[in-house]
PDB file of C-alpha atoms in Angstrom:
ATOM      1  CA  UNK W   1      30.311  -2.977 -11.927  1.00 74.00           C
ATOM      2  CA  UNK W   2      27.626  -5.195 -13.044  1.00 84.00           C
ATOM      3  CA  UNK W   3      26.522  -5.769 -16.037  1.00 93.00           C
ATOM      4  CA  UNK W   4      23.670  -7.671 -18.500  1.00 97.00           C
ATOM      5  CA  UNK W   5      23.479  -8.611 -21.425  1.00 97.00           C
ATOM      6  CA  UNK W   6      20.749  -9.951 -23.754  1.00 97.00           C
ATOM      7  CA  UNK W   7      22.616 -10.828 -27.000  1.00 96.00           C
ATOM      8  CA  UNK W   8      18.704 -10.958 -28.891  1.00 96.00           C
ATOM      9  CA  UNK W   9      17.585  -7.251 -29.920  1.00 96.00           C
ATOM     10  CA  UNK W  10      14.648  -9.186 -31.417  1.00 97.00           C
ATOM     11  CA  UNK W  11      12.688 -12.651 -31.542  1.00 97.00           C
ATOM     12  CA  UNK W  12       9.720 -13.526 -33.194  1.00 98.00           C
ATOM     13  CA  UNK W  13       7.625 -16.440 -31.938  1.00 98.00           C
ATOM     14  CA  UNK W  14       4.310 -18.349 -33.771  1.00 98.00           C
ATOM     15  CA  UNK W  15       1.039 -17.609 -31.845  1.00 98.00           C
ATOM     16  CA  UNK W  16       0.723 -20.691 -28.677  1.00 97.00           C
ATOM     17  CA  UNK W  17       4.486 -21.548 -29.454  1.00 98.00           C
ATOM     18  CA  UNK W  18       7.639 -21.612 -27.434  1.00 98.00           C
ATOM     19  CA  UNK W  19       9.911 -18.865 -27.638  1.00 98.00           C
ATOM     20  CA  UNK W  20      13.224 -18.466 -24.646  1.00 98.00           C
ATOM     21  CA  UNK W  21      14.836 -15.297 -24.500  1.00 98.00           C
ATOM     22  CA  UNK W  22      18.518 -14.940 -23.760  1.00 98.00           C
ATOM     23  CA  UNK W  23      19.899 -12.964 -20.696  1.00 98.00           C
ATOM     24  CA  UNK W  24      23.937 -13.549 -19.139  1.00 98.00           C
ATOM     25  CA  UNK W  25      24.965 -11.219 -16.650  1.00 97.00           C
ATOM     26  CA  UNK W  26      28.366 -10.392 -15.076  1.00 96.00           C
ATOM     27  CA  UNK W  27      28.361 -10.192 -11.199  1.00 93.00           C
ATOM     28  CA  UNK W  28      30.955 -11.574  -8.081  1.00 92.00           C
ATOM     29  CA  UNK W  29      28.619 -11.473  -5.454  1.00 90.00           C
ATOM     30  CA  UNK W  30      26.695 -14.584  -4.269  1.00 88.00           C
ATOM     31  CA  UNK W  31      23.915 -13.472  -3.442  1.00 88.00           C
ATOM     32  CA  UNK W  32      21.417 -11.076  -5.789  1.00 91.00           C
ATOM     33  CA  UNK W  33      18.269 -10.995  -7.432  1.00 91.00           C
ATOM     34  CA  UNK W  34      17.197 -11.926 -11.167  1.00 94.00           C
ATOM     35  CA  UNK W  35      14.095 -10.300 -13.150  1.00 95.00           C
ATOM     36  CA  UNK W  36      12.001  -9.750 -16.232  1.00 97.00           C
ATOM     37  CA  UNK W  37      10.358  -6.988 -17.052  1.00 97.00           C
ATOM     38  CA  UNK W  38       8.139  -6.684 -19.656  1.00 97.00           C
ATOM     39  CA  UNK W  39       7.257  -3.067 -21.385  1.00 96.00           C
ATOM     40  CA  UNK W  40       4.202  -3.596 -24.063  1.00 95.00           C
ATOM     41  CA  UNK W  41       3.514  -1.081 -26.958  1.00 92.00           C
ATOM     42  CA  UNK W  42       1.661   1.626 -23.667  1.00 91.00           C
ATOM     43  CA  UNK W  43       5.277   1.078 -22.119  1.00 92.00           C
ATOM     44  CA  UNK W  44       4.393   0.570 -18.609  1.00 92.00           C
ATOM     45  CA  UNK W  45       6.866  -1.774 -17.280  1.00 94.00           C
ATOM     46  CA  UNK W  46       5.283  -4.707 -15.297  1.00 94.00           C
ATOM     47  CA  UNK W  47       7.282  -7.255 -13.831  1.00 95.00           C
ATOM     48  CA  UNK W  48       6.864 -10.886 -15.060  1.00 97.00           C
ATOM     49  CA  UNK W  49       8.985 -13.228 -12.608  1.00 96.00           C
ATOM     50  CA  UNK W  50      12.135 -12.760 -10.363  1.00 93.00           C
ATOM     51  CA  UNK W  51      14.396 -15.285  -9.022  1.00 94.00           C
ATOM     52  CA  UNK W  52      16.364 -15.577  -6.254  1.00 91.00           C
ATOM     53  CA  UNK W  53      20.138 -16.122  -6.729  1.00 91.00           C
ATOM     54  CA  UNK W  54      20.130 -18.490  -3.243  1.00 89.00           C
ATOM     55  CA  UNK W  55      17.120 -20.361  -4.700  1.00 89.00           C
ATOM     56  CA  UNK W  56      18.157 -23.591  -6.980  1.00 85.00           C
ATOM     57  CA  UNK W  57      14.737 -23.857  -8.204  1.00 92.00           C
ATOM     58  CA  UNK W  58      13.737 -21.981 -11.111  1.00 95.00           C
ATOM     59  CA  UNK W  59      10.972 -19.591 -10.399  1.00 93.00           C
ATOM     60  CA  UNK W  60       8.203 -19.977 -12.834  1.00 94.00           C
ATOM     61  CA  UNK W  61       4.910 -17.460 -12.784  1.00 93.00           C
ATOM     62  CA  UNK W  62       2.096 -19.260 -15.195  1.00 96.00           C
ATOM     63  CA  UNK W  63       3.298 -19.657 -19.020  1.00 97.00           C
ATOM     64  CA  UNK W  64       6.496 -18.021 -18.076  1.00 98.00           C
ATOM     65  CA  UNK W  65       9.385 -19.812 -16.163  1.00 97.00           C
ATOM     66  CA  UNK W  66      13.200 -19.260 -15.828  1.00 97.00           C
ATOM     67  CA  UNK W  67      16.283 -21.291 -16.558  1.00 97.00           C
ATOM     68  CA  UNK W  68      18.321 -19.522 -13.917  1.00 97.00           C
ATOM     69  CA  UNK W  69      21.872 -21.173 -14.328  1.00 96.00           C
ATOM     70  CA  UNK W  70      23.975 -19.610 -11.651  1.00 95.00           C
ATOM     71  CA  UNK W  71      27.475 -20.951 -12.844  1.00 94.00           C
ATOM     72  CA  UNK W  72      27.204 -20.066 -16.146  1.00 96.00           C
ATOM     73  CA  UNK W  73      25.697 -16.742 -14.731  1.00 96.00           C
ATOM     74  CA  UNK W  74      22.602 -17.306 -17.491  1.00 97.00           C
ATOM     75  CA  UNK W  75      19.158 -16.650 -16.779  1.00 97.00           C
ATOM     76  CA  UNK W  76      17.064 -17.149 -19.716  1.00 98.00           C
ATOM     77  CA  UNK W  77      13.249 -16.607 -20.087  1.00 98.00           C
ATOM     78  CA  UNK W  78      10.705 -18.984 -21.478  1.00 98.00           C
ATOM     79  CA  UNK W  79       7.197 -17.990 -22.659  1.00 98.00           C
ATOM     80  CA  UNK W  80       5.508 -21.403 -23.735  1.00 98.00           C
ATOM     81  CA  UNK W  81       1.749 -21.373 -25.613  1.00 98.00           C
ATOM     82  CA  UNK W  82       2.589 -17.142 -26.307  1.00 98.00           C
ATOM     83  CA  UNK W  83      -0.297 -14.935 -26.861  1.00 97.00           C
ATOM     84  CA  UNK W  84      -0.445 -11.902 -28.929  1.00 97.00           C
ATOM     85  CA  UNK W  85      -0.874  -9.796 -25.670  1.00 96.00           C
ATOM     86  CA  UNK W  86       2.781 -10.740 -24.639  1.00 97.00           C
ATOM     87  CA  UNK W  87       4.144  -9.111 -27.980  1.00 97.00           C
ATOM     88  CA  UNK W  88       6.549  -6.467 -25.989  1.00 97.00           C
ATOM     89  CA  UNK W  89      10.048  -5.553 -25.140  1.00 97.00           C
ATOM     90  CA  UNK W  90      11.298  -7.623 -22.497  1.00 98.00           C
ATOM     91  CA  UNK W  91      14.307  -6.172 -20.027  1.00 97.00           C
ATOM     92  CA  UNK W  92      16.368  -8.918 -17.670  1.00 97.00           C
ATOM     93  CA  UNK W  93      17.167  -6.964 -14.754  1.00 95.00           C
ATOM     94  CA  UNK W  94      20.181  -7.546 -11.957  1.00 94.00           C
ATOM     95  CA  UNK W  95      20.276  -6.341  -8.264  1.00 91.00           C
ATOM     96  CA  UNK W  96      22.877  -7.150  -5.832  1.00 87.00           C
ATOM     97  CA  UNK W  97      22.145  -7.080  -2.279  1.00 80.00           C
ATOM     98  CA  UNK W  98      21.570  -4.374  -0.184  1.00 74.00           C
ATOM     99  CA  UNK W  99      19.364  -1.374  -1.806  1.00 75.00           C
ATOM    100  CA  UNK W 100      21.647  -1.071  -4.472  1.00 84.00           C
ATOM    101  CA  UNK W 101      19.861  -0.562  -8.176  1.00 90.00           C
ATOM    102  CA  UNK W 102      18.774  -2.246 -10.439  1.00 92.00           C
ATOM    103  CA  UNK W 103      20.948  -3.322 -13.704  1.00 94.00           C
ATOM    104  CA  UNK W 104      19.067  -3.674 -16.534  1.00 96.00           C
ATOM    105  CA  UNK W 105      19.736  -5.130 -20.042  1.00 96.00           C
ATOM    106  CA  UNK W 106      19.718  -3.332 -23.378  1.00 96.00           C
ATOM    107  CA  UNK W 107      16.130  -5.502 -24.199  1.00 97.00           C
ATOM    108  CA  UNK W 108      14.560  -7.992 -26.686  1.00 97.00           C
ATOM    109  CA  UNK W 109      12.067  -6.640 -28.866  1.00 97.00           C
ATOM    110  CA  UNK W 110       9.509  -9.494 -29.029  1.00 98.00           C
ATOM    111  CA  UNK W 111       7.110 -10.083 -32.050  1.00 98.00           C
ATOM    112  CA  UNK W 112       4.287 -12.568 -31.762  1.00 98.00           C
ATOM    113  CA  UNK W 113       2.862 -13.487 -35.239  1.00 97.00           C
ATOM    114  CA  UNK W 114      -0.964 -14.437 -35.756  1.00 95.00           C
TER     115      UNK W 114
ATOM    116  CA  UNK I   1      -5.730   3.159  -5.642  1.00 68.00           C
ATOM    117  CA  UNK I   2      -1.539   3.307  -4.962  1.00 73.00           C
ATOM    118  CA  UNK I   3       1.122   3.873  -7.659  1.00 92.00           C
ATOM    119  CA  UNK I   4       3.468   6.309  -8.986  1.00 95.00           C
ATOM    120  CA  UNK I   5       2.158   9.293 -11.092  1.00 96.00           C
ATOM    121  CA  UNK I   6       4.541  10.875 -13.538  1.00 97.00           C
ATOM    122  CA  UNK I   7       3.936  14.578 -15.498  1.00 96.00           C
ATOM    123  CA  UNK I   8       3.223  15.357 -18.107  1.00 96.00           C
ATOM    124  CA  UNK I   9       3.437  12.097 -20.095  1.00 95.00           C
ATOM    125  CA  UNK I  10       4.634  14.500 -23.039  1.00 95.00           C
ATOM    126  CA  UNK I  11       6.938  17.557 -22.817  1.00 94.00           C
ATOM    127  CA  UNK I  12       8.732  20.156 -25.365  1.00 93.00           C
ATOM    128  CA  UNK I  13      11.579  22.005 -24.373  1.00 90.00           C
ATOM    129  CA  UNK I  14      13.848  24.305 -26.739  1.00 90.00           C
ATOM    130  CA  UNK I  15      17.238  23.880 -26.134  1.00 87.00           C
ATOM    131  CA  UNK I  16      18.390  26.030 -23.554  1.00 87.00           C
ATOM    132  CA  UNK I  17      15.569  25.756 -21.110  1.00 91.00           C
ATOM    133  CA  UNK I  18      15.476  23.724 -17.823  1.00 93.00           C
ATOM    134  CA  UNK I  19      12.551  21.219 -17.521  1.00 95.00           C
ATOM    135  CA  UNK I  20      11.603  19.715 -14.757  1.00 96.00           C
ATOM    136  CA  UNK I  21       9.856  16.122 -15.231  1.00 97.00           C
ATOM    137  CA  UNK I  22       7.328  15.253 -11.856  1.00 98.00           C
ATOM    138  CA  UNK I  23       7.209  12.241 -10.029  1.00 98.00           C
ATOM    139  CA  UNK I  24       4.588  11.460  -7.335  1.00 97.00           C
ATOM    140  CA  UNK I  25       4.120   7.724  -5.318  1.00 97.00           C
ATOM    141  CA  UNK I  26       1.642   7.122  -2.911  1.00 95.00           C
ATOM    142  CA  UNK I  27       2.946   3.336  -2.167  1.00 92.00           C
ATOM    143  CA  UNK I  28       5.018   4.689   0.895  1.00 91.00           C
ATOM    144  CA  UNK I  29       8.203   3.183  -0.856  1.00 92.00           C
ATOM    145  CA  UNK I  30      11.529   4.604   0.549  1.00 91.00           C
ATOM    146  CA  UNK I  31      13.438   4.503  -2.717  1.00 92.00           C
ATOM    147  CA  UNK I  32      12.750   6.296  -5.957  1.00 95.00           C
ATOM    148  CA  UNK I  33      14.644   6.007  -9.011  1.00 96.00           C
ATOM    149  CA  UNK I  34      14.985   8.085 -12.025  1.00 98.00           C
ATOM    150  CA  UNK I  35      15.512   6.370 -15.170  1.00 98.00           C
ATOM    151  CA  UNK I  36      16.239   6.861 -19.000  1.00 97.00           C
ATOM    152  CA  UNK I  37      15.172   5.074 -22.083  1.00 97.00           C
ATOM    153  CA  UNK I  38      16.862   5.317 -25.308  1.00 94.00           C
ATOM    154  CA  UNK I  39      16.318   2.844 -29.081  1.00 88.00           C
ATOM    155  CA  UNK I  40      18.470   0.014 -28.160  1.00 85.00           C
ATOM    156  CA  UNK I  41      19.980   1.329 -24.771  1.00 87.00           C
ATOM    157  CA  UNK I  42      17.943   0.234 -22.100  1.00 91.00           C
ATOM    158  CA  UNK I  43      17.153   1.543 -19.048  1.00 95.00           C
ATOM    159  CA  UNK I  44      19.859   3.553 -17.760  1.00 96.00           C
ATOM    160  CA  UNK I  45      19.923   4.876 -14.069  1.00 97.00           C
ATOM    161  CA  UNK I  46      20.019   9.121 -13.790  1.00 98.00           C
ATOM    162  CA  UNK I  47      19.863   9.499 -10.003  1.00 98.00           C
ATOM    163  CA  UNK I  48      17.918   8.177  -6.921  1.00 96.00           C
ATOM    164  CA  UNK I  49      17.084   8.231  -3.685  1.00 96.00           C
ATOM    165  CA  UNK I  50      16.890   5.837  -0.560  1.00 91.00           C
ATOM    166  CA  UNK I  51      15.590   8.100   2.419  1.00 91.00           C
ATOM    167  CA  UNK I  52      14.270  11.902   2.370  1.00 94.00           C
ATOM    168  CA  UNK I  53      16.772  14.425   1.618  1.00 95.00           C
ATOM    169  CA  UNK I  54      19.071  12.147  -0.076  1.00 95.00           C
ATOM    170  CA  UNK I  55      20.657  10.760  -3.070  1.00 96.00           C
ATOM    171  CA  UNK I  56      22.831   9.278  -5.227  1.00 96.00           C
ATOM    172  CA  UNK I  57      24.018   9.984  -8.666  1.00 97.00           C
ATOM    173  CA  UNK I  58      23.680   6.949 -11.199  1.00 96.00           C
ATOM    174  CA  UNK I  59      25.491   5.930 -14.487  1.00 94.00           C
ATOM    175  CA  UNK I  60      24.684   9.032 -16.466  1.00 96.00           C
ATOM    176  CA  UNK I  61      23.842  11.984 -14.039  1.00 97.00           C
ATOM    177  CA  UNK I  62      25.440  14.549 -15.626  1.00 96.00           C
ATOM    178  CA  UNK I  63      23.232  17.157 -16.912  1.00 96.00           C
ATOM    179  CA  UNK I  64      20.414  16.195 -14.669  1.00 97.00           C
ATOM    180  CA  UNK I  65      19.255  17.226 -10.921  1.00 97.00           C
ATOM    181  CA  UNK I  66      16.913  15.783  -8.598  1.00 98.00           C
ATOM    182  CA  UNK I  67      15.359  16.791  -4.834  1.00 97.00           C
ATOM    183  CA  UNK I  68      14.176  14.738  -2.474  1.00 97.00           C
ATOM    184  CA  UNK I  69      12.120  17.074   0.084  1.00 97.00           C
ATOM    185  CA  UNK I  70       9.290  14.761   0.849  1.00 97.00           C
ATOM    186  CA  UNK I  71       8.863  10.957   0.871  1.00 96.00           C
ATOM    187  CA  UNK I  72       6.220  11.271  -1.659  1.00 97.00           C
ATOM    188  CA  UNK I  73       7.858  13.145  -4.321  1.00 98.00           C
ATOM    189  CA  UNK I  74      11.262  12.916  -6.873  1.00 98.00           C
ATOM    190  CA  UNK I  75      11.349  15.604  -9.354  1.00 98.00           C
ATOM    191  CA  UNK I  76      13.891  15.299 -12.122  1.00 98.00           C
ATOM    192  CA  UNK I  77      15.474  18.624 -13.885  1.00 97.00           C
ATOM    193  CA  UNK I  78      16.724  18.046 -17.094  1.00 96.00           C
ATOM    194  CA  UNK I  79      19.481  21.038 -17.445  1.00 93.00           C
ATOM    195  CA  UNK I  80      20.698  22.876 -20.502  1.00 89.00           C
ATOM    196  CA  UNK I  81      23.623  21.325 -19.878  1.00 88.00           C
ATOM    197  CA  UNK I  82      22.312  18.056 -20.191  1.00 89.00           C
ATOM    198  CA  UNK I  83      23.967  17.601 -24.317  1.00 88.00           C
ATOM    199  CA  UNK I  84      21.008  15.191 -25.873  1.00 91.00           C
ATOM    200  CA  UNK I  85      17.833  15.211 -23.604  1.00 93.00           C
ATOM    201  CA  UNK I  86      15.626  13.571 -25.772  1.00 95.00           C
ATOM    202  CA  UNK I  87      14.403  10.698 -23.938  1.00 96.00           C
ATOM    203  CA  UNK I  88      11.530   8.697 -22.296  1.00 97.00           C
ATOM    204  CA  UNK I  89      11.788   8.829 -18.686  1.00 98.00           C
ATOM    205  CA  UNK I  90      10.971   6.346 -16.557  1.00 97.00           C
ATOM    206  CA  UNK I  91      10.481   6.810 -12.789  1.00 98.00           C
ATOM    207  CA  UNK I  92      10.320   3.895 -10.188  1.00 96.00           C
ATOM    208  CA  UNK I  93      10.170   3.362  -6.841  1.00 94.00           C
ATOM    209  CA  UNK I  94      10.390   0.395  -3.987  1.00 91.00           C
ATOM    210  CA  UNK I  95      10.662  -0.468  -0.258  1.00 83.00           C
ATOM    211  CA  UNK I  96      14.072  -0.230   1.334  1.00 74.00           C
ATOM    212  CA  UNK I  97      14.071  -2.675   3.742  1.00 70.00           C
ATOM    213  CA  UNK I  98      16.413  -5.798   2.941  1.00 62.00           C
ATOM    214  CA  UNK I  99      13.413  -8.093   3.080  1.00 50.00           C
ATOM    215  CA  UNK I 100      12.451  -6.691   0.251  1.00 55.00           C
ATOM    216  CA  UNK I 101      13.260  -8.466  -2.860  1.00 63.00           C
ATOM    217  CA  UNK I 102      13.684  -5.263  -4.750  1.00 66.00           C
ATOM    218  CA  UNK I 103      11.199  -4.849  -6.960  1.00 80.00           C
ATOM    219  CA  UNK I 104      10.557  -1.690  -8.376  1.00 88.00           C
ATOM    220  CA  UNK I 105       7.243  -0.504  -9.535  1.00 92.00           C
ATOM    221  CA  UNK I 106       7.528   1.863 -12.089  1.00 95.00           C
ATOM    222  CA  UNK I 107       5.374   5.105 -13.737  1.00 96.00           C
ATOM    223  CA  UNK I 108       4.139   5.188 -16.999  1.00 95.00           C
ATOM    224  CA  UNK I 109       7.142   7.576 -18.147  1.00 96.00           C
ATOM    225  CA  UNK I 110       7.608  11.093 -19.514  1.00 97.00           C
ATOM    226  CA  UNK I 111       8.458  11.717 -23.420  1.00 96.00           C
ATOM    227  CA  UNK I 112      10.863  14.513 -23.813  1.00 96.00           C
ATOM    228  CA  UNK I 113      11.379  16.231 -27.247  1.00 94.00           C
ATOM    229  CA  UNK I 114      13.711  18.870 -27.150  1.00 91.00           C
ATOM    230  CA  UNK I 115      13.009  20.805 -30.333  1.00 86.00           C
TER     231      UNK I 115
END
């Protein structure tokens, strides 16, 4: 069975710095689809990017982009310039093909500080 | 406007009693999904559902029952037998076709406090 992992329960970040959150994930398919979800204090999940696994280009949506390393079976999240607004926990997220479900991490609790 | 209404965003349930947790989508998505949220779990998958009138059991199902009568609708019974029900559930739901890339579009969740 799958599996994900985000080794970070929590990060804190400086308002309009850099932060990357961790996510590894344990898979033998080829082909399968990354995410990040994002649930803020009103915990409606909203989905902030998705990346292809057949796709060698990291996807990037905005101030958020991916370091989707498919060997290492990493994909990593980076929020540069972060805002208070994207204070939230964040979920990585795998689905292999087909309809099956998604896989989702245990989350990253992620504090932005003023 | 389309999305996925869950009720009631807060329930109380003594133990014993069944509840059953509401999920409505008007997005026309095949799938639905039940989920559950626990402090430093995750989202784990209860049951769910590709087509009308049928469906799967996920990681944790036991405990837990689900219908699937209409496209529309998903509703989740939490059972007596279900040992520690207290929970935020999270309901979701997406296309089915392989073009798809998957992504699911969730509710704003149910709070369940069994007293």
């Amino acid at each position: 069975a799958q599996t994900v992992t985000q080794s970070q329960p929590e990060m804190s970040v400086q308002e309009a710095e850099t932060v990357t959150l961790s996510c590894t994930y344990d898979t033998s398919e080829s082909d399968y689809y990354l995410f990040w979800y994002k649930q803020p204090p009103s915990r409606q999940m909203i989905l902030v990017i998705r990346q292809e696994a057949y796709k060698q280009q990291n996807a990037t949506e905005n101030r958020f982009s991916v370091n989707f390393q498919k060997a290492a079976k990493s994909f990593s999240l980076k929020i540069s310039d972060s805002q208070l607004g994207d204070a939230a926990m964040y979920f990585c997220a795998y689905r292999g093909r087909g309809n099956t479900p998604l896989v989702f991490g245990k989350g990253t609790r992620l504090s932005v500080i003023a | 406007d389309g999305g996925i209404t869950q009720s009631p965003k807060y329930l109380f349930r003594k133990e014993g009693q069944n509840v059953t947790l509401s999920c409505e989508q008007n997005l026309n998505h095949d799938a639905m999904y039940w989920y559950r949220q626990d402090p430093g779990q995750g989202l784990r998958l209860i049951y769910y559902s590709q087509i009308v009138n049928d469906f799967q059991k996920g990681d944790i199902a036991e405990g837990y029952s689900v219908s699937r009568e209409k496209k529309e609708s998903f509703p989740l019974t939490v059972t007596s037998a279900q040992k520690n029900p207290t929970a935020f559930y999270l309901c979701a739901s997406k296309f089915r076709l392989p073009a798809n890339t998957g992504e699911l579009f969730f509710g704003e969740g149910s709070r369940l406090t069994v007293l």
